[in-house]
CSV table of N, CA, C and O and ligand atoms in Angstrom, one decimal:
chain,number,residue,atom,x,y,z
A,1361,MET,N,11.9,-11.6,0.1
A,1361,MET,CA,11.0,-10.7,-0.7
A,1361,MET,C,11.5,-10.7,-2.1
A,1361,MET,O,12.7,-10.7,-2.3
A,1362,ARG,N,10.6,-10.5,-3.0
A,1362,ARG,CA,11.1,-10.7,-4.4
A,1362,ARG,C,11.4,-9.4,-5.1
A,1362,ARG,O,12.3,-9.3,-5.9
A,1363,LYS,N,10.6,-8.3,-4.9
A,1363,LYS,CA,10.8,-7.1,-5.6
A,1363,LYS,C,9.9,-6.0,-4.9
A,1363,LYS,O,9.0,-6.4,-4.1
A,1364,ILE,N,10.1,-4.8,-5.2
A,1364,ILE,CA,9.2,-3.7,-4.8
A,1364,ILE,C,7.9,-3.9,-5.7
A,1364,ILE,O,8.0,-3.9,-6.9
A,1365,GLU,N,6.8,-4.1,-5.1
A,1365,GLU,CA,5.6,-4.3,-5.8
A,1365,GLU,C,5.0,-3.0,-6.2
A,1365,GLU,O,4.5,-2.8,-7.4
A,1366,HIS,N,5.0,-2.0,-5.3
A,1366,HIS,CA,4.5,-0.6,-5.7
A,1366,HIS,C,5.0,0.3,-4.6
A,1366,HIS,O,5.4,-0.1,-3.5
A,1367,ILE,N,4.9,1.6,-4.9
A,1367,ILE,CA,5.1,2.7,-3.9
A,1367,ILE,C,3.8,3.4,-3.7
A,1367,ILE,O,3.1,3.8,-4.7
A,1368,GLY,N,3.4,3.6,-2.5
A,1368,GLY,CA,2.1,4.2,-2.1
A,1368,GLY,C,2.4,5.7,-1.8
A,1368,GLY,O,3.3,6.0,-1.0
A,1369,ILE,N,1.5,6.6,-2.4
A,1369,ILE,CA,1.7,8.0,-2.1
A,1369,ILE,C,0.3,8.5,-1.6
A,1369,ILE,O,-0.7,8.3,-2.2
A,1370,ALA,N,0.4,9.2,-0.4
A,1370,ALA,CA,-0.8,9.7,0.2
A,1370,ALA,C,-1.1,11.1,-0.4
A,1370,ALA,O,-0.3,11.9,-0.5
A,1371,VAL,N,-2.4,11.2,-0.8
A,1371,VAL,CA,-2.8,12.4,-1.4
A,1371,VAL,C,-4.1,12.9,-0.8
A,1371,VAL,O,-4.9,12.1,-0.3
A,1372,LYS,N,-4.4,14.2,-0.9
A,1372,LYS,CA,-5.6,14.8,-0.3
A,1372,LYS,C,-6.8,14.7,-1.3
A,1372,LYS,O,-7.9,14.5,-0.9
A,1373,ASP,N,-6.5,14.9,-2.6
A,1373,ASP,CA,-7.5,14.9,-3.6
A,1373,ASP,C,-7.1,13.9,-4.7
A,1373,ASP,O,-6.2,14.3,-5.5
A,1374,LEU,N,-7.7,12.8,-4.7
A,1374,LEU,CA,-7.3,11.7,-5.7
A,1374,LEU,C,-7.5,12.2,-7.1
A,1374,LEU,O,-6.7,11.9,-8.0
A,1375,GLY,N,-8.6,12.9,-7.4
A,1375,GLY,CA,-8.9,13.3,-8.8
A,1375,GLY,C,-7.8,14.2,-9.3
A,1375,GLY,O,-7.3,14.1,-10.4
A,1376,LYS,N,-7.4,15.2,-8.5
A,1376,LYS,CA,-6.3,16.1,-8.9
A,1376,LYS,C,-5.0,15.4,-9.0
A,1376,LYS,O,-4.2,15.7,-9.9
A,1377,ALA,N,-4.7,14.5,-8.0
A,1377,ALA,CA,-3.4,13.8,-8.0
A,1377,ALA,C,-3.3,12.9,-9.2
A,1377,ALA,O,-2.3,12.8,-9.8
A,1378,GLU,N,-4.4,12.3,-9.6
A,1378,GLU,CA,-4.4,11.4,-10.8
A,1378,GLU,C,-4.0,12.2,-12.0
A,1378,GLU,O,-3.2,11.7,-12.9
A,1379,LEU,N,-4.5,13.5,-12.2
A,1379,LEU,CA,-4.1,14.3,-13.3
A,1379,LEU,C,-2.6,14.6,-13.3
A,1379,LEU,O,-2.0,14.6,-14.3
A,1380,VAL,N,-2.1,14.9,-12.1
A,1380,VAL,CA,-0.7,15.3,-11.9
A,1380,VAL,C,0.1,14.1,-12.4
A,1380,VAL,O,1.1,14.2,-13.1
A,1381,TYR,N,-0.2,12.9,-11.9
A,1381,TYR,CA,0.6,11.7,-12.2
A,1381,TYR,C,0.4,11.2,-13.6
A,1381,TYR,O,1.3,10.6,-14.2
A,1382,GLN,N,-0.8,11.4,-14.1
A,1382,GLN,CA,-1.0,11.1,-15.5
A,1382,GLN,C,-0.1,11.9,-16.4
A,1382,GLN,O,0.5,11.3,-17.3
A,1383,LYS,N,0.0,13.2,-16.1
A,1383,LYS,CA,0.8,14.0,-17.0
A,1383,LYS,C,2.3,13.7,-16.7
A,1383,LYS,O,3.1,13.6,-17.7
A,1384,LEU,N,2.7,13.5,-15.5
A,1384,LEU,CA,4.0,13.1,-15.1
A,1384,LEU,C,4.5,11.9,-15.8
A,1384,LEU,O,5.6,11.8,-16.4
A,1385,LEU,N,3.7,10.8,-15.7
A,1385,LEU,CA,4.1,9.5,-16.1
A,1385,LEU,C,3.8,9.2,-17.6
A,1385,LEU,O,4.4,8.3,-18.2
A,1386,GLY,N,2.9,9.9,-18.1
A,1386,GLY,CA,2.5,9.7,-19.5
A,1386,GLY,C,1.6,8.5,-19.7
A,1386,GLY,O,1.5,7.9,-20.8
A,1387,VAL,N,0.9,8.0,-18.6
A,1387,VAL,CA,0.0,6.9,-18.7
A,1387,VAL,C,-1.2,7.3,-17.8
A,1387,VAL,O,-1.1,8.0,-16.9
A,1388,THR,N,-2.4,6.6,-18.1
A,1388,THR,CA,-3.6,6.8,-17.3
A,1388,THR,C,-3.6,5.7,-16.3
A,1388,THR,O,-3.0,4.6,-16.5
A,1389,PRO,N,-4.3,5.9,-15.2
A,1389,PRO,CA,-4.4,4.9,-14.1
A,1389,PRO,C,-5.1,3.7,-14.7
A,1389,PRO,O,-6.0,3.8,-15.5
A,1390,TYR,N,-4.6,2.5,-14.4
A,1390,TYR,CA,-5.3,1.3,-14.9
A,1390,TYR,C,-6.4,0.8,-14.0
A,1390,TYR,O,-7.2,-0.1,-14.4
A,1391,LYS,N,-6.5,1.3,-12.8
A,1391,LYS,CA,-7.4,0.8,-11.9
A,1391,LYS,C,-7.7,1.8,-10.8
A,1391,LYS,O,-6.8,2.5,-10.3
A,1392,ARG,N,-9.0,2.0,-10.4
A,1392,ARG,CA,-9.3,2.7,-9.2
A,1392,ARG,C,-10.1,1.8,-8.3
A,1392,ARG,O,-11.0,1.0,-8.8
A,1393,GLU,N,-9.8,1.7,-7.1
A,1393,GLU,CA,-10.4,0.7,-6.2
A,1393,GLU,C,-10.6,1.3,-4.8
A,1393,GLU,O,-9.7,1.9,-4.2
A,1394,ILE,N,-11.7,1.0,-4.2
A,1394,ILE,CA,-12.0,1.3,-2.8
A,1394,ILE,C,-11.5,0.2,-1.9
A,1394,ILE,O,-11.9,-1.0,-2.2
A,1395,VAL,N,-10.8,0.5,-0.9
A,1395,VAL,CA,-10.4,-0.5,0.1
A,1395,VAL,C,-11.1,-0.1,1.4
A,1395,VAL,O,-10.7,0.7,2.2
A,1396,GLU,N,-12.3,-0.8,1.6
A,1396,GLU,CA,-13.2,-0.4,2.7
A,1396,GLU,C,-12.4,-0.5,4.1
A,1396,GLU,O,-12.6,0.3,4.9
A,1397,SER,N,-11.7,-1.6,4.2
A,1397,SER,CA,-11.1,-1.9,5.5
A,1397,SER,C,-10.1,-0.8,5.9
A,1397,SER,O,-9.8,-0.5,7.1
A,1398,GLU,N,-9.5,-0.1,4.9
A,1398,GLU,CA,-8.5,0.9,5.2
A,1398,GLU,C,-9.1,2.3,5.1
A,1398,GLU,O,-8.4,3.3,5.2
A,1399,HIS,N,-10.3,2.4,4.6
A,1399,HIS,CA,-11.0,3.7,4.4
A,1399,HIS,C,-10.3,4.5,3.4
A,1399,HIS,O,-10.1,5.7,3.6
A,1400,VAL,N,-9.9,3.9,2.3
A,1400,VAL,CA,-9.2,4.6,1.3
A,1400,VAL,C,-9.7,4.3,-0.1
A,1400,VAL,O,-10.2,3.2,-0.3
A,1401,THR,N,-9.5,5.2,-1.0
A,1401,THR,CA,-9.7,5.0,-2.4
A,1401,THR,C,-8.3,5.0,-3.0
A,1401,THR,O,-7.5,5.9,-2.7
A,1402,THR,N,-8.0,4.0,-3.9
A,1402,THR,CA,-6.7,3.9,-4.4
A,1402,THR,C,-6.8,4.0,-6.0
A,1402,THR,O,-7.8,3.7,-6.6
A,1403,SER,N,-5.7,4.5,-6.5
A,1403,SER,CA,-5.6,4.6,-8.0
A,1403,SER,C,-4.2,4.1,-8.4
A,1403,SER,O,-3.2,4.5,-7.8
A,1404,PHE,N,-4.1,3.2,-9.4
A,1404,PHE,CA,-2.9,2.5,-9.7
A,1404,PHE,C,-2.4,2.9,-11.1
A,1404,PHE,O,-3.2,2.9,-12.1
A,1405,PHE,N,-1.1,3.2,-11.2
A,1405,PHE,CA,-0.4,3.5,-12.5
A,1405,PHE,C,0.7,2.5,-12.7
A,1405,PHE,O,1.3,2.1,-11.7
A,1406,ARG,N,0.8,2.1,-13.9
A,1406,ARG,CA,1.9,1.2,-14.3
A,1406,ARG,C,3.0,2.0,-15.0
A,1406,ARG,O,2.7,2.8,-15.9
A,1407,VAL,N,4.2,1.9,-14.5
A,1407,VAL,CA,5.3,2.6,-15.2
A,1407,VAL,C,6.4,1.5,-15.5
A,1407,VAL,O,7.1,1.1,-14.6
A,1408,GLY,N,6.4,1.1,-16.7
A,1408,GLY,CA,7.3,-0.1,-17.0
A,1408,GLY,C,7.0,-1.2,-16.1
A,1408,GLY,O,5.8,-1.6,-16.0
A,1409,PRO,N,8.0,-1.8,-15.4
A,1409,PRO,CA,7.7,-2.9,-14.6
A,1409,PRO,C,7.2,-2.5,-13.2
A,1409,PRO,O,7.0,-3.3,-12.3
A,1410,ASN,N,7.1,-1.2,-12.9
A,1410,ASN,CA,6.8,-0.7,-11.6
A,1410,ASN,C,5.4,-0.1,-11.5
A,1410,ASN,O,4.8,0.2,-12.5
A,1411,LYS,N,4.9,0.0,-10.3
A,1411,LYS,CA,3.6,0.6,-10.0
A,1411,LYS,C,3.6,1.7,-9.0
A,1411,LYS,O,4.4,1.6,-8.0
A,1412,ILE,N,2.8,2.6,-9.2
A,1412,ILE,CA,2.6,3.7,-8.2
A,1412,ILE,C,1.1,3.6,-7.8
A,1412,ILE,O,0.2,3.5,-8.6
A,1413,GLU,N,0.9,3.7,-6.5
A,1413,GLU,CA,-0.5,3.7,-5.9
A,1413,GLU,C,-0.7,5.0,-5.2
A,1413,GLU,O,0.0,5.4,-4.3
A,1414,LEU,N,-1.8,5.7,-5.7
A,1414,LEU,CA,-2.2,7.0,-5.0
A,1414,LEU,C,-3.3,6.6,-4.0
A,1414,LEU,O,-4.1,5.8,-4.4
A,1415,LEU,N,-3.2,7.1,-2.8
A,1415,LEU,CA,-4.2,6.8,-1.8
A,1415,LEU,C,-4.9,8.1,-1.3
A,1415,LEU,O,-4.2,9.0,-0.8
A,1416,GLU,N,-6.2,8.1,-1.3
A,1416,GLU,CA,-7.0,9.2,-0.7
A,1416,GLU,C,-7.9,8.6,0.3
A,1416,GLU,O,-8.5,7.5,0.1
A,1417,SER,N,-8.0,9.2,1.5
A,1417,SER,CA,-8.9,8.7,2.5
A,1417,SER,C,-10.3,9.2,2.3
A,1417,SER,O,-10.5,10.4,1.9
A,1418,PHE,N,-11.3,8.4,2.7
A,1418,PHE,CA,-12.7,8.9,2.7
A,1418,PHE,C,-13.3,8.9,4.1
A,1418,PHE,O,-14.5,9.0,4.3
A,1419,ASN,N,-12.4,8.9,5.1
A,1419,ASN,CA,-12.8,8.8,6.5
A,1419,ASN,C,-11.8,9.6,7.3
A,1419,ASN,O,-10.6,9.2,7.3
A,1420,GLU,N,-12.2,10.6,8.0
A,1420,GLU,CA,-11.3,11.4,8.8
A,1420,GLU,C,-10.6,10.6,9.9
A,1420,GLU,O,-9.5,11.1,10.4
A,1421,GLU,N,-11.2,9.5,10.3
A,1421,GLU,CA,-10.6,8.7,11.4
A,1421,GLU,C,-9.6,7.7,10.9
A,1421,GLU,O,-9.0,7.0,11.7
A,1422,SER,N,-9.4,7.6,9.6
A,1422,SER,CA,-8.5,6.6,9.0
A,1422,SER,C,-7.0,6.9,9.3
A,1422,SER,O,-6.7,8.0,9.6
A,1423,ALA,N,-6.2,5.8,9.3
A,1423,ALA,CA,-4.8,5.9,9.5
A,1423,ALA,C,-4.2,6.9,8.4
A,1423,ALA,O,-3.3,7.7,8.7
A,1424,LEU,N,-4.7,6.8,7.2
A,1424,LEU,CA,-4.2,7.7,6.1
A,1424,LEU,C,-4.5,9.2,6.4
A,1424,LEU,O,-3.6,10.0,6.2
A,1425,SER,N,-5.7,9.5,6.9
A,1425,SER,CA,-6.0,10.9,7.3
A,1425,SER,C,-5.1,11.4,8.3
A,1425,SER,O,-4.6,12.5,8.3
A,1426,LYS,N,-4.8,10.5,9.3
A,1426,LYS,CA,-3.9,10.9,10.4
A,1426,LYS,C,-2.5,11.1,9.9
A,1426,LYS,O,-1.8,12.0,10.3
A,1427,PHE,N,-2.1,10.3,9.0
A,1427,PHE,CA,-0.8,10.4,8.4
A,1427,PHE,C,-0.6,11.8,7.7
A,1427,PHE,O,0.4,12.5,7.9
A,1428,ILE,N,-1.6,12.1,6.9
A,1428,ILE,CA,-1.6,13.4,6.1
A,1428,ILE,C,-1.6,14.6,7.1
A,1428,ILE,O,-0.9,15.6,6.9
A,1429,GLU,N,-2.4,14.5,8.1
A,1429,GLU,CA,-2.5,15.5,9.1
A,1429,GLU,C,-1.1,15.8,9.7
A,1429,GLU,O,-0.7,16.9,9.9
A,1430,LYS,N,-0.5,14.7,10.0
A,1430,LYS,CA,0.8,14.8,10.7
A,1430,LYS,C,2.0,15.2,9.8
A,1430,LYS,O,2.8,16.0,10.1
A,1431,ARG,N,2.0,14.5,8.6
A,1431,ARG,CA,3.2,14.6,7.8
A,1431,ARG,C,3.0,15.2,6.4
A,1431,ARG,O,3.9,15.4,5.7
A,1432,GLY,N,1.7,15.5,6.1
A,1432,GLY,CA,1.4,16.1,4.8
A,1432,GLY,C,1.3,15.0,3.8
A,1432,GLY,O,1.5,13.8,4.0
A,1433,GLU,N,1.1,15.4,2.5
A,1433,GLU,CA,1.1,14.5,1.4
A,1433,GLU,C,2.5,14.0,1.2
A,1433,GLU,O,3.4,14.6,1.5
A,1434,GLY,N,2.6,12.8,0.5
A,1434,GLY,CA,3.9,12.3,0.2
A,1434,GLY,C,3.9,10.8,0.2
A,1434,GLY,O,2.9,10.1,0.3
A,1435,ILE,N,5.2,10.3,0.1
A,1435,ILE,CA,5.3,8.8,0.1
A,1435,ILE,C,4.8,8.3,1.4
A,1435,ILE,O,5.2,8.7,2.5
A,1436,HIS,N,4.0,7.3,1.3
A,1436,HIS,CA,3.3,6.7,2.5
A,1436,HIS,C,3.8,5.3,2.8
A,1436,HIS,O,4.0,5.0,4.0
A,1437,HIS,N,4.0,4.5,1.8
A,1437,HIS,CA,4.6,3.2,2.1
A,1437,HIS,C,5.3,2.6,0.9
A,1437,HIS,O,5.1,3.1,-0.2
A,1438,ILE,N,6.1,1.6,1.1
A,1438,ILE,CA,6.8,0.8,0.1
A,1438,ILE,C,6.3,-0.6,0.2
A,1438,ILE,O,6.3,-1.1,1.4
A,1439,ALA,N,5.8,-1.1,-0.9
A,1439,ALA,CA,5.2,-2.5,-0.8
A,1439,ALA,C,6.1,-3.5,-1.5
A,1439,ALA,O,6.7,-3.2,-2.6
A,1440,PHE,N,6.4,-4.6,-0.8
A,1440,PHE,CA,7.2,-5.7,-1.4
A,1440,PHE,C,6.4,-6.9,-1.7
A,1440,PHE,O,5.4,-7.3,-0.9
A,1441,ASP,N,6.6,-7.5,-2.8
A,1441,ASP,CA,6.0,-8.7,-3.3
A,1441,ASP,C,6.6,-9.9,-2.6
A,1441,ASP,O,7.8,-10.0,-2.6
A,1442,VAL,N,5.8,-10.7,-1.9
A,1442,VAL,CA,6.3,-11.9,-1.3
A,1442,VAL,C,5.5,-13.1,-1.8
A,1442,VAL,O,4.3,-13.0,-2.1
A,1443,PRO,N,6.1,-14.3,-1.9
A,1443,PRO,CA,5.4,-15.4,-2.4
A,1443,PRO,C,4.5,-16.1,-1.4
A,1443,PRO,O,3.4,-16.6,-1.8
A,1444,ASP,N,4.8,-15.9,-0.1
A,1444,ASP,CA,4.0,-16.5,0.9
A,1444,ASP,C,3.9,-15.6,2.1
A,1444,ASP,O,4.8,-15.5,2.9
A,1445,ILE,N,2.8,-14.8,2.2
A,1445,ILE,CA,2.7,-13.7,3.1
A,1445,ILE,C,2.7,-14.2,4.6
A,1445,ILE,O,3.4,-13.6,5.5
A,1446,GLN,N,2.1,-15.3,4.8
A,1446,GLN,CA,2.0,-15.9,6.2
A,1446,GLN,C,3.4,-16.2,6.7
A,1446,GLN,O,3.8,-15.9,7.8
A,1447,LYS,N,4.1,-16.9,5.8
A,1447,LYS,CA,5.5,-17.3,6.1
A,1447,LYS,C,6.4,-16.1,6.4
A,1447,LYS,O,7.2,-16.1,7.4
A,1448,GLU,N,6.2,-15.1,5.6
A,1448,GLU,CA,7.0,-13.8,5.8
A,1448,GLU,C,6.6,-13.1,7.1
A,1448,GLU,O,7.5,-12.6,7.8
A,1449,MET,N,5.3,-13.1,7.4
A,1449,MET,CA,4.9,-12.5,8.6
A,1449,MET,C,5.5,-13.2,9.8
A,1449,MET,O,5.9,-12.6,10.8
A,1450,ASP,N,5.4,-14.6,9.8
A,1450,ASP,CA,6.0,-15.4,10.9
A,1450,ASP,C,7.5,-15.1,11.0
A,1450,ASP,O,8.0,-14.9,12.1
A,1451,ARG,N,8.2,-15.0,9.9
A,1451,ARG,CA,9.6,-14.8,9.9
A,1451,ARG,C,9.9,-13.4,10.6
A,1451,ARG,O,10.8,-13.3,11.5
A,1452,LEU,N,9.2,-12.4,10.1
A,1452,LEU,CA,9.5,-11.0,10.6
A,1452,LEU,C,9.1,-10.9,12.1
A,1452,LEU,O,9.8,-10.3,12.9
A,1453,LYS,N,8.0,-11.5,12.5
A,1453,LYS,CA,7.6,-11.5,13.9
A,1453,LYS,C,8.7,-12.1,14.8
A,1453,LYS,O,9.1,-11.6,15.8
A,1454,LYS,N,9.2,-13.2,14.3
A,1454,LYS,CA,10.3,-13.9,15.0
A,1454,LYS,C,11.5,-13.0,15.1
A,1454,LYS,O,12.3,-13.1,16.1
A,1455,GLU,N,11.8,-12.2,14.1
A,1455,GLU,CA,12.9,-11.3,14.1
A,1455,GLU,C,12.7,-10.1,14.9
A,1455,GLU,O,13.6,-9.2,15.0
A,1456,GLY,N,11.5,-9.9,15.4
A,1456,GLY,CA,11.2,-8.8,16.3
A,1456,GLY,C,10.6,-7.6,15.7
A,1456,GLY,O,10.5,-6.5,16.3
A,1457,TYR,N,10.1,-7.7,14.4
A,1457,TYR,CA,9.5,-6.6,13.7
A,1457,TYR,C,8.0,-6.5,14.2
A,1457,TYR,O,7.4,-7.6,14.5
A,1458,GLN,N,7.5,-5.3,14.3
A,1458,GLN,CA,6.2,-5.1,14.8
A,1458,GLN,C,5.2,-5.1,13.6
A,1458,GLN,O,5.3,-4.2,12.8
A,1459,LEU,N,4.3,-6.1,13.5
A,1459,LEU,CA,3.4,-6.1,12.4
A,1459,LEU,C,2.1,-5.4,12.8
A,1459,LEU,O,1.7,-5.5,14.0
A,1460,ILE,N,1.5,-4.7,11.9
A,1460,ILE,CA,0.2,-3.9,12.2
A,1460,ILE,C,-1.0,-4.9,12.3
A,1460,ILE,O,-1.9,-4.7,13.0
A,1461,HIS,N,-0.9,-5.9,11.5
A,1461,HIS,CA,-2.0,-6.9,11.5
A,1461,HIS,C,-1.5,-8.3,11.9
A,1461,HIS,O,-0.4,-8.7,11.6
A,1462,ASP,N,-2.4,-9.0,12.5
A,1462,ASP,CA,-2.1,-10.4,13.0
A,1462,ASP,C,-2.3,-11.4,11.8
A,1462,ASP,O,-1.7,-12.4,11.8
A,1463,GLN,N,-3.3,-11.0,11.0
A,1463,GLN,CA,-3.6,-11.9,9.8
A,1463,GLN,C,-3.4,-11.2,8.5
A,1463,GLN,O,-3.7,-10.0,8.5
A,1464,PRO,N,-3.1,-11.9,7.5
A,1464,PRO,CA,-3.1,-11.2,6.1
A,1464,PRO,C,-4.5,-10.8,5.8
A,1464,PRO,O,-5.5,-11.5,6.2
A,1465,LYS,N,-4.7,-9.6,5.2
A,1465,LYS,CA,-6.0,-9.2,4.9
A,1465,LYS,C,-6.1,-8.7,3.4
A,1465,LYS,O,-5.1,-8.4,2.8
A,1466,PRO,N,-7.3,-8.7,2.9
A,1466,PRO,CA,-7.5,-8.4,1.5
A,1466,PRO,C,-7.1,-6.9,1.3
A,1466,PRO,O,-7.6,-6.0,2.0
A,1467,GLY,N,-6.3,-6.6,0.3
A,1467,GLY,CA,-5.9,-5.2,0.0
A,1467,GLY,C,-6.3,-4.9,-1.4
A,1467,GLY,O,-7.0,-5.7,-2.1
A,1468,ALA,N,-5.8,-3.8,-1.9
A,1468,ALA,CA,-6.2,-3.3,-3.3
A,1468,ALA,C,-5.4,-4.2,-4.3
A,1468,ALA,O,-4.4,-4.9,-4.0
A,1469,ASP,N,-5.9,-4.2,-5.5
A,1469,ASP,CA,-5.3,-4.8,-6.7
A,1469,ASP,C,-5.0,-6.3,-6.5
A,1469,ASP,O,-4.0,-6.8,-6.9
A,1470,ASN,N,-6.0,-7.0,-6.0
A,1470,ASN,CA,-6.0,-8.5,-5.9
A,1470,ASN,C,-4.8,-9.0,-5.1
A,1470,ASN,O,-4.1,-9.9,-5.5
A,1471,LYS,N,-4.7,-8.4,-3.9
A,1471,LYS,CA,-3.5,-8.8,-3.0
A,1471,LYS,C,-4.0,-9.2,-1.6
A,1471,LYS,O,-5.0,-8.6,-1.1
A,1472,LEU,N,-3.2,-10.1,-1.0
A,1472,LEU,CA,-3.3,-10.2,0.5
A,1472,LEU,C,-2.2,-9.3,1.0
A,1472,LEU,O,-1.1,-9.4,0.5
A,1473,ILE,N,-2.5,-8.6,2.1
A,1473,ILE,CA,-1.5,-7.6,2.5
A,1473,ILE,C,-1.3,-7.7,4.1
A,1473,ILE,O,-2.2,-8.2,4.8
A,1474,CYS,N,-0.2,-7.1,4.5
A,1474,CYS,CA,0.1,-6.9,5.9
A,1474,CYS,C,1.1,-5.7,6.0
A,1474,CYS,O,2.0,-5.7,5.2
A,1475,PHE,N,0.8,-4.8,7.0
A,1475,PHE,CA,1.8,-3.7,7.1
A,1475,PHE,C,2.7,-4.0,8.3
A,1475,PHE,O,2.4,-4.6,9.3
A,1476,VAL,N,4.0,-3.6,8.1
A,1476,VAL,CA,5.0,-3.6,9.1
A,1476,VAL,C,5.1,-2.2,9.7
A,1476,VAL,O,5.2,-1.2,8.9
A,1477,HIS,N,5.1,-2.0,11.0
A,1477,HIS,CA,5.1,-0.7,11.6
A,1477,HIS,C,6.3,0.1,11.3
A,1477,HIS,O,7.4,-0.5,11.3
A,1478,PRO,N,6.2,1.4,11.0
A,1478,PRO,CA,7.3,2.2,10.6
A,1478,PRO,C,8.4,2.3,11.8
A,1478,PRO,O,9.5,2.5,11.5
A,1479,LYS,N,7.9,2.1,13.0
A,1479,LYS,CA,8.9,2.0,14.1
A,1479,LYS,C,9.9,1.0,14.0
A,1479,LYS,O,11.0,1.1,14.4
A,1480,SER,N,9.5,-0.1,13.3
A,1480,SER,CA,10.4,-1.3,13.1
A,1480,SER,C,11.3,-1.1,11.9
A,1480,SER,O,12.3,-1.8,11.7
A,1481,CYS,N,11.0,-0.1,11.1
A,1481,CYS,CA,11.8,0.0,9.8
A,1481,CYS,C,12.2,1.5,9.5
A,1481,CYS,O,12.0,2.0,8.5
A,1482,ASN,N,12.8,2.1,10.6
A,1482,ASN,CA,13.5,3.4,10.4
A,1482,ASN,C,12.5,4.4,9.8
A,1482,ASN,O,12.9,5.2,9.0
A,1483,GLY,N,11.2,4.4,10.3
A,1483,GLY,CA,10.3,5.4,9.9
A,1483,GLY,C,9.6,5.2,8.6
A,1483,GLY,O,8.8,6.0,8.2
A,1484,VAL,N,9.8,4.0,8.0
A,1484,VAL,CA,9.1,3.7,6.7
A,1484,VAL,C,8.0,2.6,6.9
A,1484,VAL,O,8.3,1.6,7.5
A,1485,LEU,N,6.8,2.9,6.5
A,1485,LEU,CA,5.8,1.9,6.6
A,1485,LEU,C,6.0,0.9,5.4
A,1485,LEU,O,6.1,1.4,4.3
A,1486,ILE,N,6.1,-0.3,5.8
A,1486,ILE,CA,6.3,-1.4,4.8
A,1486,ILE,C,5.1,-2.2,4.6
A,1486,ILE,O,4.4,-2.6,5.6
A,1487,GLU,N,4.7,-2.5,3.4
A,1487,GLU,CA,3.6,-3.4,3.1
A,1487,GLU,C,4.1,-4.6,2.5
A,1487,GLU,O,4.9,-4.6,1.6
A,1488,LEU,N,3.6,-5.8,3.0
A,1488,LEU,CA,3.9,-7.0,2.3
A,1488,LEU,C,2.7,-7.4,1.5
A,1488,LEU,O,1.6,-7.2,1.9
A,1489,CYS,N,2.9,-7.8,0.3
A,1489,CYS,CA,1.8,-8.3,-0.5
A,1489,CYS,C,2.0,-9.5,-1.3
A,1489,CYS,O,3.1,-9.7,-1.9
A,1490,GLN,N,1.0,-10.3,-1.3
A,1490,GLN,CA,1.0,-11.6,-2.0
A,1490,GLN,C,-0.2,-11.6,-3.0
A,1490,GLN,O,-1.3,-11.3,-2.6
A,1491,GLU,N,0.2,-11.8,-4.2
A,1491,GLU,CA,-0.9,-11.9,-5.3
A,1491,GLU,C,-1.9,-13.0,-4.9
A,1491,GLU,O,-1.5,-14.1,-4.6
A,1492,ILE,N,-3.2,-12.7,-5.1
A,1492,ILE,CA,-4.2,-13.7,-4.9
A,1492,ILE,C,-4.4,-14.4,-6.3
A,1492,ILE,O,-4.7,-13.7,-7.3
A,1493,LYS,N,-4.2,-15.7,-6.3
A,1493,LYS,CA,-4.3,-16.4,-7.6
A,1493,LYS,C,-5.8,-16.7,-7.8
A,1493,LYS,O,-6.5,-17.2,-6.9
A,1494,ASP,N,-6.3,-16.4,-9.0
A,1494,ASP,CA,-7.7,-16.6,-9.3
A,1494,ASP,C,-8.1,-18.0,-9.5
A,1494,ASP,O,-9.3,-18.4,-9.3
A,1495,ASP,N,-7.2,-18.8,-10.0
A,1495,ASP,CA,-7.6,-20.2,-10.4
A,1495,ASP,C,-7.5,-21.1,-9.2
A,1495,ASP,O,-7.1,-20.8,-8.1
B,1340,LIG,ZN1,0.0,-0.3,-1.1
């Protein structure tokens, strides 16, 4: 894995949270994006070389809604940038990590993603992401 790609924060009200983080970080979000497959709306901030992703659910049945119900708002996942997501998924599976998806899937911000179960990582949800090249 190359670096932390972003940190995901679960929020109840994206509009309010955007204002909080806008004031905190001194920048406006550069992107708002709906991820249909995860039933979430996301908002991204750039802070120097790092990124923060705010996530709000639009469906009470979503994994994110259940997360907030159980644990409240807060840090939801840490995402790592990987050059070849399929290779990394195969490697982790072989090492005994429990992956949430069998196949890489389209995520927010032009990425292929896969989640690693928090059970495998001391309670932390890990996201693998590979940049989708446009050319
Ligand atoms: Zn993420």
